[in-house]
mmCIF file of C-alpha atoms and ligand atoms in Angstrom:
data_model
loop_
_atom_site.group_PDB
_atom_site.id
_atom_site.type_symbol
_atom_site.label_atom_id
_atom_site.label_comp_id
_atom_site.label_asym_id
_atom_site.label_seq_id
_atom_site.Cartn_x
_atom_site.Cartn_y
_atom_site.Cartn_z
ATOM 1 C CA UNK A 1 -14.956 10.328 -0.543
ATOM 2 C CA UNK A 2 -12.130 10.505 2.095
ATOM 3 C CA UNK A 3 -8.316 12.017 1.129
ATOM 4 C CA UNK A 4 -6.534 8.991 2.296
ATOM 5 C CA UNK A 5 -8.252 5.184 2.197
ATOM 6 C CA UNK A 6 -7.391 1.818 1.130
ATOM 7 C CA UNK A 7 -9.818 0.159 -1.683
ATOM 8 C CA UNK A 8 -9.223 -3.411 -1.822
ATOM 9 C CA UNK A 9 -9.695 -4.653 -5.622
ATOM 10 C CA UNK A 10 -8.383 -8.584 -4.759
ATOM 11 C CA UNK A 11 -7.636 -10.812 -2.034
ATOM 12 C CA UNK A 12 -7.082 -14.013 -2.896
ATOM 13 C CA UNK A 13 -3.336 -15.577 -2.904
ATOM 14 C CA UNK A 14 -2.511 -17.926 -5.405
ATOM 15 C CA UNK A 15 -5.801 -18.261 -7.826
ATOM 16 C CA UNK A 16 -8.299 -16.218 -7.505
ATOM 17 C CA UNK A 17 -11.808 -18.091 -6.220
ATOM 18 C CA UNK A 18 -15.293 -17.500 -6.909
ATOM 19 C CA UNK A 19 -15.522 -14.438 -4.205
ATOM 20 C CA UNK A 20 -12.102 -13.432 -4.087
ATOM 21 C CA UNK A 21 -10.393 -11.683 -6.990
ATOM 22 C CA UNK A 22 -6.180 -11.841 -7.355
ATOM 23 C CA UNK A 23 -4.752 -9.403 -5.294
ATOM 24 C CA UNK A 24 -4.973 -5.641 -6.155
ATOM 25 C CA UNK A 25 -4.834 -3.031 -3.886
ATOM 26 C CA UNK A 26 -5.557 1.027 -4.292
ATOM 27 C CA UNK A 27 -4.582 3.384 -2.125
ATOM 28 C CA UNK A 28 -5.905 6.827 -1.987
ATOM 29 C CA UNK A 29 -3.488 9.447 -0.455
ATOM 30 C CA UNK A 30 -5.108 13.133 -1.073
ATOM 31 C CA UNK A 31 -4.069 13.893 -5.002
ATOM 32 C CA UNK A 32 -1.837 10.721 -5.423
ATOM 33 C CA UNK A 33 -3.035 7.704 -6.301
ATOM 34 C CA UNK A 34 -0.952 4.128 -5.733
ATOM 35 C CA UNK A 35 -1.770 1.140 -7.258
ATOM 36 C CA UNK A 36 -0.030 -2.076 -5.224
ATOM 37 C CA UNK A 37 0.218 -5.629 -7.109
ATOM 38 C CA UNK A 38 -1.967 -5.286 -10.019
ATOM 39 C CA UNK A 39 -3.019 -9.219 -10.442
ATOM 40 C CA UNK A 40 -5.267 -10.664 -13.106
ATOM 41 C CA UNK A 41 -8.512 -8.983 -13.525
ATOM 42 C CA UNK A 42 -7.501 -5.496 -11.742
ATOM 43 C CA UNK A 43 -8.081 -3.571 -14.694
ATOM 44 C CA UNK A 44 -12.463 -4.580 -14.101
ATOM 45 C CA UNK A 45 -11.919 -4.464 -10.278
ATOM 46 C CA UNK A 46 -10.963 -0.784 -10.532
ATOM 47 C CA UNK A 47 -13.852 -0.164 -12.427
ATOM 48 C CA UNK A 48 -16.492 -1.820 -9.891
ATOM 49 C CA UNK A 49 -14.754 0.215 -6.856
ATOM 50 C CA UNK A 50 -14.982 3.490 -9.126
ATOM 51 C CA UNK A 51 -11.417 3.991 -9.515
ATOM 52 C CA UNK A 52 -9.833 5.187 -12.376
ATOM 53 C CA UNK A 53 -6.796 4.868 -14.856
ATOM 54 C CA UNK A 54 -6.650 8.390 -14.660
ATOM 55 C CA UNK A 55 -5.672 8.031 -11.022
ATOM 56 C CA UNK A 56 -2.913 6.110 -10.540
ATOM 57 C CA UNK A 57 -0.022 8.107 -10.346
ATOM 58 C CA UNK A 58 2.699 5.351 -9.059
ATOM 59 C CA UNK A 59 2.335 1.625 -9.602
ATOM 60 C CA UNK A 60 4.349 -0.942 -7.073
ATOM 61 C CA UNK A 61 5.054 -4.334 -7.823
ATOM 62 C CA UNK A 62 6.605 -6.295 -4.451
ATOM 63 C CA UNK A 63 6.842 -9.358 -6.837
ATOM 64 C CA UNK A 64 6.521 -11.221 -9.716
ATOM 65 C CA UNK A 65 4.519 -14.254 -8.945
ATOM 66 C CA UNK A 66 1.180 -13.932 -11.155
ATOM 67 C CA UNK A 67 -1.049 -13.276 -8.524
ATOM 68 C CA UNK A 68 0.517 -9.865 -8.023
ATOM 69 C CA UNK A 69 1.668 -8.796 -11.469
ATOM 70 C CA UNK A 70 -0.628 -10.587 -13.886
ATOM 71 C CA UNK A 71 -2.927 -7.743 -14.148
ATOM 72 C CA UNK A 72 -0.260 -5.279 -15.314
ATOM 73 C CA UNK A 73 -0.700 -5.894 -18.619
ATOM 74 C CA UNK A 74 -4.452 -4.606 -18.492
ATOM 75 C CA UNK A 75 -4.115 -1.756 -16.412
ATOM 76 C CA UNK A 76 -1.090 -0.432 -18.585
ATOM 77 C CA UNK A 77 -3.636 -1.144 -21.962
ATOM 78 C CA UNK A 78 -6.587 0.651 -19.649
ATOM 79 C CA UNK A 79 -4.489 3.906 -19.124
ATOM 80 C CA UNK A 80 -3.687 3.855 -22.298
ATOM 81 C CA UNK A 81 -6.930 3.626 -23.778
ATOM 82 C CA UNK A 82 -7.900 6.309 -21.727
ATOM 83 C CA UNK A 83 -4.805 8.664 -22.920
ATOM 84 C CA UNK A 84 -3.425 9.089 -19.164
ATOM 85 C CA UNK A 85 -1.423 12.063 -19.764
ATOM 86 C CA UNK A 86 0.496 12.318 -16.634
ATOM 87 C CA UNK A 87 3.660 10.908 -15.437
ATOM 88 C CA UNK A 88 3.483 7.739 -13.821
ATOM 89 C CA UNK A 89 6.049 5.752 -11.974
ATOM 90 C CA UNK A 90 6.699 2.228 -11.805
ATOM 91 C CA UNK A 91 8.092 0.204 -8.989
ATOM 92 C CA UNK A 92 9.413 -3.323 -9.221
ATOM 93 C CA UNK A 93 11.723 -6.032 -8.563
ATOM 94 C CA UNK A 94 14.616 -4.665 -10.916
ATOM 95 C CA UNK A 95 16.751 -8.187 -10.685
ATOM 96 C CA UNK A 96 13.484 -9.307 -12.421
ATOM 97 C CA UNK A 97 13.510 -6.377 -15.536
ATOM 98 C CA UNK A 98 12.872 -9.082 -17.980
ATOM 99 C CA UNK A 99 9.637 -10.348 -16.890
ATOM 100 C CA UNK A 100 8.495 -6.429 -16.224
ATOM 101 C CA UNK A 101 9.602 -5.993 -19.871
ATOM 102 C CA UNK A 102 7.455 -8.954 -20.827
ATOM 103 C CA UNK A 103 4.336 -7.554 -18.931
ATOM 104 C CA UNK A 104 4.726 -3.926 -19.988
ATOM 105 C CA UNK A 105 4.956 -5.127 -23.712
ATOM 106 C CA UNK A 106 2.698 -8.180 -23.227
ATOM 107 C CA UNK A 107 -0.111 -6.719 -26.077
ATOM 108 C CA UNK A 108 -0.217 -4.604 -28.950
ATOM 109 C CA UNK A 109 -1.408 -0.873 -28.109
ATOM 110 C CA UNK A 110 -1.514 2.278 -29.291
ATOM 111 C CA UNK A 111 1.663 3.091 -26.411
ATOM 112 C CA UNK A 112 1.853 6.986 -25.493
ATOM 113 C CA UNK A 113 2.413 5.887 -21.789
ATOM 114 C CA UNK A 114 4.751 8.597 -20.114
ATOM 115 C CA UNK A 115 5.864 5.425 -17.284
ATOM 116 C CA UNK A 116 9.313 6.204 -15.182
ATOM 117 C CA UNK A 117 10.301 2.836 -14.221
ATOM 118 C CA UNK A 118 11.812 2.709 -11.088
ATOM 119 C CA UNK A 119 13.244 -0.879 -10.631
ATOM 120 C CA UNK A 120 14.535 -1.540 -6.761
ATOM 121 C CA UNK A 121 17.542 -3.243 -6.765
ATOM 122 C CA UNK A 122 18.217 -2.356 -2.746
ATOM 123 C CA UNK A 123 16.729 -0.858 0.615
ATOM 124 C CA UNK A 124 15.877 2.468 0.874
ATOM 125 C CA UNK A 125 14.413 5.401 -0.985
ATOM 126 C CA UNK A 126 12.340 4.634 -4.068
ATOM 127 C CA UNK A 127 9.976 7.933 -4.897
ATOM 128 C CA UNK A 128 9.563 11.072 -3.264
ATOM 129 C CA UNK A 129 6.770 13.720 -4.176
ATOM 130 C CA UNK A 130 6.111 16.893 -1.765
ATOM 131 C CA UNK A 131 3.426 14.986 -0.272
ATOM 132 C CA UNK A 132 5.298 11.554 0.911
ATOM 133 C CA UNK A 133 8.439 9.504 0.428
ATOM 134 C CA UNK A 134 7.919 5.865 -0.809
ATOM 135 C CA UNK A 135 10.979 3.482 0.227
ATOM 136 C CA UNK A 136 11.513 -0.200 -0.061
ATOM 137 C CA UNK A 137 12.567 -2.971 1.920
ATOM 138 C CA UNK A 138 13.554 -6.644 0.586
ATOM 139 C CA UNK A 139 11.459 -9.161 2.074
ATOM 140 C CA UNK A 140 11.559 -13.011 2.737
ATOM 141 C CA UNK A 141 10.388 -14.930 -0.515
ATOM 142 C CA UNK A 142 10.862 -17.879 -3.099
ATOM 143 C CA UNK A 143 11.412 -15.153 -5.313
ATOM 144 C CA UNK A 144 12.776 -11.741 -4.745
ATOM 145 C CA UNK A 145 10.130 -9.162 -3.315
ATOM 146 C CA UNK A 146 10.198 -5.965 -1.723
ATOM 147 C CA UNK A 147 7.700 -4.331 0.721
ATOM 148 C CA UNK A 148 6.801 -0.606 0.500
ATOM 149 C CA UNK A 149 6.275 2.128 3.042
ATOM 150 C CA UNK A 150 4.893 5.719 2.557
ATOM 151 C CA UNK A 151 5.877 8.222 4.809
ATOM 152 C CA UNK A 152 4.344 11.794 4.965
ATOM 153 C CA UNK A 153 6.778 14.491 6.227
ATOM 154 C CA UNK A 154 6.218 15.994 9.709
ATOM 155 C CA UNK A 155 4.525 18.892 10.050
ATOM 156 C CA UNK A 156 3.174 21.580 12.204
ATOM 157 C CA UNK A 157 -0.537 21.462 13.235
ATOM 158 C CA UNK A 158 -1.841 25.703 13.783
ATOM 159 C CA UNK A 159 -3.381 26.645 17.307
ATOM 160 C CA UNK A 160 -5.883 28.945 16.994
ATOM 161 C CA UNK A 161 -6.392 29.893 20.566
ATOM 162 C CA UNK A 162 -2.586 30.825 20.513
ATOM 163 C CA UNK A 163 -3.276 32.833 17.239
ATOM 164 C CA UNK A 164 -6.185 35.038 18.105
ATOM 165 C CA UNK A 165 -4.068 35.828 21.583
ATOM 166 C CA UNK A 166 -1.436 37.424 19.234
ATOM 167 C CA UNK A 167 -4.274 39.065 16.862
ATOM 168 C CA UNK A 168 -2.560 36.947 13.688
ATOM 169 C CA UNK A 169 -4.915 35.966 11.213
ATOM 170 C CA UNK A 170 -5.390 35.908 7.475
ATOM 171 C CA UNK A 171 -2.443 35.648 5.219
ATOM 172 C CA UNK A 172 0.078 36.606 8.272
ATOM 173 C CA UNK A 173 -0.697 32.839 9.286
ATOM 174 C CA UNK A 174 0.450 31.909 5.879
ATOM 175 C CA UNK A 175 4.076 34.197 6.330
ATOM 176 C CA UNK A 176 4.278 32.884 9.721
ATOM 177 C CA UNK A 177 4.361 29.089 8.633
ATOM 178 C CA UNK A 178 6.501 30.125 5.270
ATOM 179 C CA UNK A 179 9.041 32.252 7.440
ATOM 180 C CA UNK A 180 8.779 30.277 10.876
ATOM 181 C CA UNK A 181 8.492 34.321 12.517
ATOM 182 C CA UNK A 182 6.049 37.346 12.198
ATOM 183 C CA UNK A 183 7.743 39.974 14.072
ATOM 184 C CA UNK A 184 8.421 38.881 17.911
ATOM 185 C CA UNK A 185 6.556 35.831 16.976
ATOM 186 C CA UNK A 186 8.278 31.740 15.991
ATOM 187 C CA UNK A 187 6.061 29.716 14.680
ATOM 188 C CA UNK A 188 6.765 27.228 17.838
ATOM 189 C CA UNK A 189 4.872 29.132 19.811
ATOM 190 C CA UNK A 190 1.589 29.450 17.796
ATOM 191 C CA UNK A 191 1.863 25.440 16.618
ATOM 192 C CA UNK A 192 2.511 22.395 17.793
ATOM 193 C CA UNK A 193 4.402 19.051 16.152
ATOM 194 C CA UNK A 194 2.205 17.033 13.515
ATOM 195 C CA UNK A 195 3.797 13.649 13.201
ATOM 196 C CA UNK A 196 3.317 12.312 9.424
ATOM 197 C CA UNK A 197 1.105 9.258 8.687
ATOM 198 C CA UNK A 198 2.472 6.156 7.397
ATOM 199 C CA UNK A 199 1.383 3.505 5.678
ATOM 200 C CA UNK A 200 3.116 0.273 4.970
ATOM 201 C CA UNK A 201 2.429 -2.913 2.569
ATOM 202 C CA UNK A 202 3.767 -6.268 3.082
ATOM 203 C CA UNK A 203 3.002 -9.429 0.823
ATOM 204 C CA UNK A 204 4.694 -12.681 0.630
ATOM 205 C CA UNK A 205 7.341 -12.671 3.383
ATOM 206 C CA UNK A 206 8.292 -14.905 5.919
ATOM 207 C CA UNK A 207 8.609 -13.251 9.348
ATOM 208 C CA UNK A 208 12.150 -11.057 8.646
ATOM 209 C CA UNK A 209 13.324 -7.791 9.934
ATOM 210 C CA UNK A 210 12.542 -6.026 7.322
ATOM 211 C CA UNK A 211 8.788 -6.372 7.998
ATOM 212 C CA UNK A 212 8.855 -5.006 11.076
ATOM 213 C CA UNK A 213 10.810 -1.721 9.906
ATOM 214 C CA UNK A 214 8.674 -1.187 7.079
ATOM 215 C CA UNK A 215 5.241 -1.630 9.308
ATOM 216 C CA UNK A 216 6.997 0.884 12.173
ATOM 217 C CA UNK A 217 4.416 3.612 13.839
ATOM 218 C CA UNK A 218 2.050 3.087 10.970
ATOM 219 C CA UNK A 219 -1.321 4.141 11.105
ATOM 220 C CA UNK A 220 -2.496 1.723 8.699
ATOM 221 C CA UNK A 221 -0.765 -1.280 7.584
ATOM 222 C CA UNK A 222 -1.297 -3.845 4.853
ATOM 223 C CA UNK A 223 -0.268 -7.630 5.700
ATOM 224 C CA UNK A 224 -0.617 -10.704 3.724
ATOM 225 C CA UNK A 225 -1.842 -13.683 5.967
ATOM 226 C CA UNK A 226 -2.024 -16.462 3.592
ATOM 227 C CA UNK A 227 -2.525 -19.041 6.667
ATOM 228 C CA UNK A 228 -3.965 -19.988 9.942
ATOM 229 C CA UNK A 229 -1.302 -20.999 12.713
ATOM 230 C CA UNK A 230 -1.965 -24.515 12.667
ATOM 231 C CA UNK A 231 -0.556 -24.122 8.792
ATOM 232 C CA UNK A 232 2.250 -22.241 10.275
ATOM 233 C CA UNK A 233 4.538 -25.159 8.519
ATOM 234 C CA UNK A 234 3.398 -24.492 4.808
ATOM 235 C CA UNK A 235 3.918 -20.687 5.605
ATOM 236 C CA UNK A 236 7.535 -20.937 6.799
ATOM 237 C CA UNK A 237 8.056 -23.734 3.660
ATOM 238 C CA UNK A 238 6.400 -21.541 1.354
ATOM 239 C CA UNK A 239 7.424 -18.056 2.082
ATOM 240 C CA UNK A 240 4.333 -16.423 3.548
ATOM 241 C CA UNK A 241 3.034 -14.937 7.133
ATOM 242 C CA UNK A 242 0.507 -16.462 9.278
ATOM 243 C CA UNK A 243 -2.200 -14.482 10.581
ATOM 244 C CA UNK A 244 -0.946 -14.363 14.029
ATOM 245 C CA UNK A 245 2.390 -13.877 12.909
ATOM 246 C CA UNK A 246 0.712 -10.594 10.876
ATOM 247 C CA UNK A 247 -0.681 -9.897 14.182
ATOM 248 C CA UNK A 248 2.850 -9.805 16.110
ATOM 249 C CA UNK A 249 4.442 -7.545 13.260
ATOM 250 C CA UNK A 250 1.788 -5.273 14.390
ATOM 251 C CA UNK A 251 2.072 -5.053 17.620
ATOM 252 C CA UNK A 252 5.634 -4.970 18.010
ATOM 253 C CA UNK A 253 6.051 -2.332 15.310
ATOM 254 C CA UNK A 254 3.529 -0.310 17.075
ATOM 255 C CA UNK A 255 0.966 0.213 14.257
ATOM 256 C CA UNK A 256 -2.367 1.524 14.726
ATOM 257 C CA UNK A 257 -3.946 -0.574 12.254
ATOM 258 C CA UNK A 258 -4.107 -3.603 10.247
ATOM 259 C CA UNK A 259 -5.281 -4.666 6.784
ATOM 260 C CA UNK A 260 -5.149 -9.072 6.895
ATOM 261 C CA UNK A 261 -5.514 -10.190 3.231
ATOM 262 C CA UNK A 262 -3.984 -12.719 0.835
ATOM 263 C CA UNK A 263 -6.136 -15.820 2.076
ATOM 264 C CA UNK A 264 -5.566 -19.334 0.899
ATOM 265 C CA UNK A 265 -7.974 -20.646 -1.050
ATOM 266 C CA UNK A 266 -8.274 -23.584 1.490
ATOM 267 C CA UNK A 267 -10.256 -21.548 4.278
ATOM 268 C CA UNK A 268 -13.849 -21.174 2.448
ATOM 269 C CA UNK A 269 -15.488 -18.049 2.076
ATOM 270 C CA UNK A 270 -17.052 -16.333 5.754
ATOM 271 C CA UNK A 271 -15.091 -19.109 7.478
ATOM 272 C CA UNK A 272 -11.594 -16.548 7.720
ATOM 273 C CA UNK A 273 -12.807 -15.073 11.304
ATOM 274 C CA UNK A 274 -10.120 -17.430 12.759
ATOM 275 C CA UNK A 275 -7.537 -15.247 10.863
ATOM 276 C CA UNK A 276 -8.662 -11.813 12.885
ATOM 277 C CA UNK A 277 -8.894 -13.687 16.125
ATOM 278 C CA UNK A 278 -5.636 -15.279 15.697
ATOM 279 C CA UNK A 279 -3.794 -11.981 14.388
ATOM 280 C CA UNK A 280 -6.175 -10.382 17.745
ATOM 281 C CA UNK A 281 -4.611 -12.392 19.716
ATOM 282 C CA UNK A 282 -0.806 -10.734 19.629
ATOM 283 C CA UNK A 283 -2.230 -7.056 18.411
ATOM 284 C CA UNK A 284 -4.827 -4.856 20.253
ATOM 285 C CA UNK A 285 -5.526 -2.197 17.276
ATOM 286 C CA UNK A 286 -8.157 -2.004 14.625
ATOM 287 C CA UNK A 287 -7.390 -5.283 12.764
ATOM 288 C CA UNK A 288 -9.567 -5.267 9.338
ATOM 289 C CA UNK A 289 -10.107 -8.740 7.643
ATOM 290 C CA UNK A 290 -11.020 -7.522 4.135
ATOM 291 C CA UNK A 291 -12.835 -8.552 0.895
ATOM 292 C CA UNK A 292 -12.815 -7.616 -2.493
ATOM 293 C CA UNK A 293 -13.954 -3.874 -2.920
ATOM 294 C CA UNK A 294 -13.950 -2.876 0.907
ATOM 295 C CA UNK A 295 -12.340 0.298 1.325
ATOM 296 C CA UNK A 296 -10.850 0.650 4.670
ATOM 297 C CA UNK A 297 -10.088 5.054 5.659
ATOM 298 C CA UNK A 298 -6.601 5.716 6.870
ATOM 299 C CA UNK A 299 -7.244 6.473 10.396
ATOM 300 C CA UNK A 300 -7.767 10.092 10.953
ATOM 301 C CA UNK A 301 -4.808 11.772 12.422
ATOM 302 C CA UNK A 302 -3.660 11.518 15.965
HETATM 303 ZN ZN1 LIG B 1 4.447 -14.840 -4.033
#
């Protein structure tokens, strides 16, 4: 099982279809575990990809149409059927607190959930852990949605060949990383820079600025692309991305890879291909068309 991958639980906008689940989205980031737009049905999605109520850690709404909250209710009753005992935090829409309040108290449980609600009510910083930073950015919707974007602090990557010329090894590499100096020795000259990764998810948007900061130098980003091009019109009317336009957010962010999901029900099952070669078309990188329980690795580090 790798640290850091994407499992796909739903990818149908709208209403789910015979092969496509609602959307639902898992993403695996070494201990942490972040569960994106829980629609209906998550709660048995998770269990045919083998993941867990025990490891979800942080759960992030963008919005409050069905198809990305209706499954809330179940995953909430899952964890706490299984006694989750651990903190975990809640991200949402916070001018929409009412219908979260609805969907967190939708059923009658036996409720020992330890949940820190973190409503967004602006850009910026949402959740921080030692491992990553989780911020949100409005997006452009009927209703009010915000994308997310992980970002793992830079670090330093150890160079062994450098080490064994200064005869450090053992627990003096440990002092020399904690300390940044052993003796005549900085840490700069033993090590060299290891950017972060970064991941980014975007649903139900039109094209906006905000997309493209969020999806900035990630390795692997997450894009809803509800339409083909030559439905451009219902995306713009309706609020959502075209494939291509998926594509361009991409490329001009300068991300290494990208996730298309959300389809329309109208393109049939198998027939999507047009999606990836229209989003190929403006972005060079790994583009991943996806289906329900794919999981897609983060791409290993540069
Ligand atoms: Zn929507």
């Amino acid at each position: 099982m790798a640290n850091r991958e994407l499992v796909v639980l739903g990818t149908a906008s709208q209403a789910p279809t015979r092969r496509r689940n609602h959307n639902g989205y898992f993403l695996r980031w070494d201990g942490a575990g972040l569960l994106f737009d829980p629609g209906e049905g998550t709660q048995r999605q998770m269990l045919f990809a083998g993941v867990t109520a025990h490891q979800l850690t942080h759960i992030c709404v963008t919005h409050f149409h069905g198809d990305h909250c209706l499954g809330l209710p179940g995953v909430l009753h899952r964890m706490a059927l299984d006694r989750v005992p651990d903190v975990v935090e809640v991200m949402y829409p916070g001018v929409n607190e009412d219908v979260y309040q609805r969907l967190r108290h939708a059923a009658l449980f036996h409720d020992a959930l330890l949940l820190v609600e973190r409503p967004v009510v602006s850009d910026g910083l949402v959740s921080t852990t030692e491992a990553f930073s989780l911020e949100a950015r409005a997006l452009s919707h009927l209703v009010p949605t915000f994308g997310y974007r992980l970002t793992e602090p830079d670090g330093v990557r150890m160079l062994p060949a450098e080490l064994a010329a200064r005869g450090i090894s053992g627990p003096d590499v440990g002092q020399l990383l904690r300390d940044g100096r052993l003796g005549d020795v900085s840490l700069a000259e033993v090590s060299e820079p290891r950017p972060g990764q970064k991941f980014a998810f975007i649903m139900d948007t039109r094209l906006c600025d905000a997309a493209f900061s969020l999806a900035d130098g990630c390795d692997l980003l997450v894009c809803e692309s509800t339409f083909a091009s030559a439905d451009e019109g219902f995306a713009t009317e309706w609020g959502h991305l075209t494939a291509r336009q998926a594509g361009r957010i991409a490329a001009e962010a300068g991300a290494r890879s990208l996730v298309l999901t959300h389809f329309s029900q109208r393109y049939e099952y198998g027939t999507e291909s047009r999606l990836r070669d229209e989003a190929a078309e403006e972005f060079g990188g790994l583009i991943t068309l996806v289906n329900d329980l794919d999981v897609v690795p983060v791409p290993p580090r540069r």
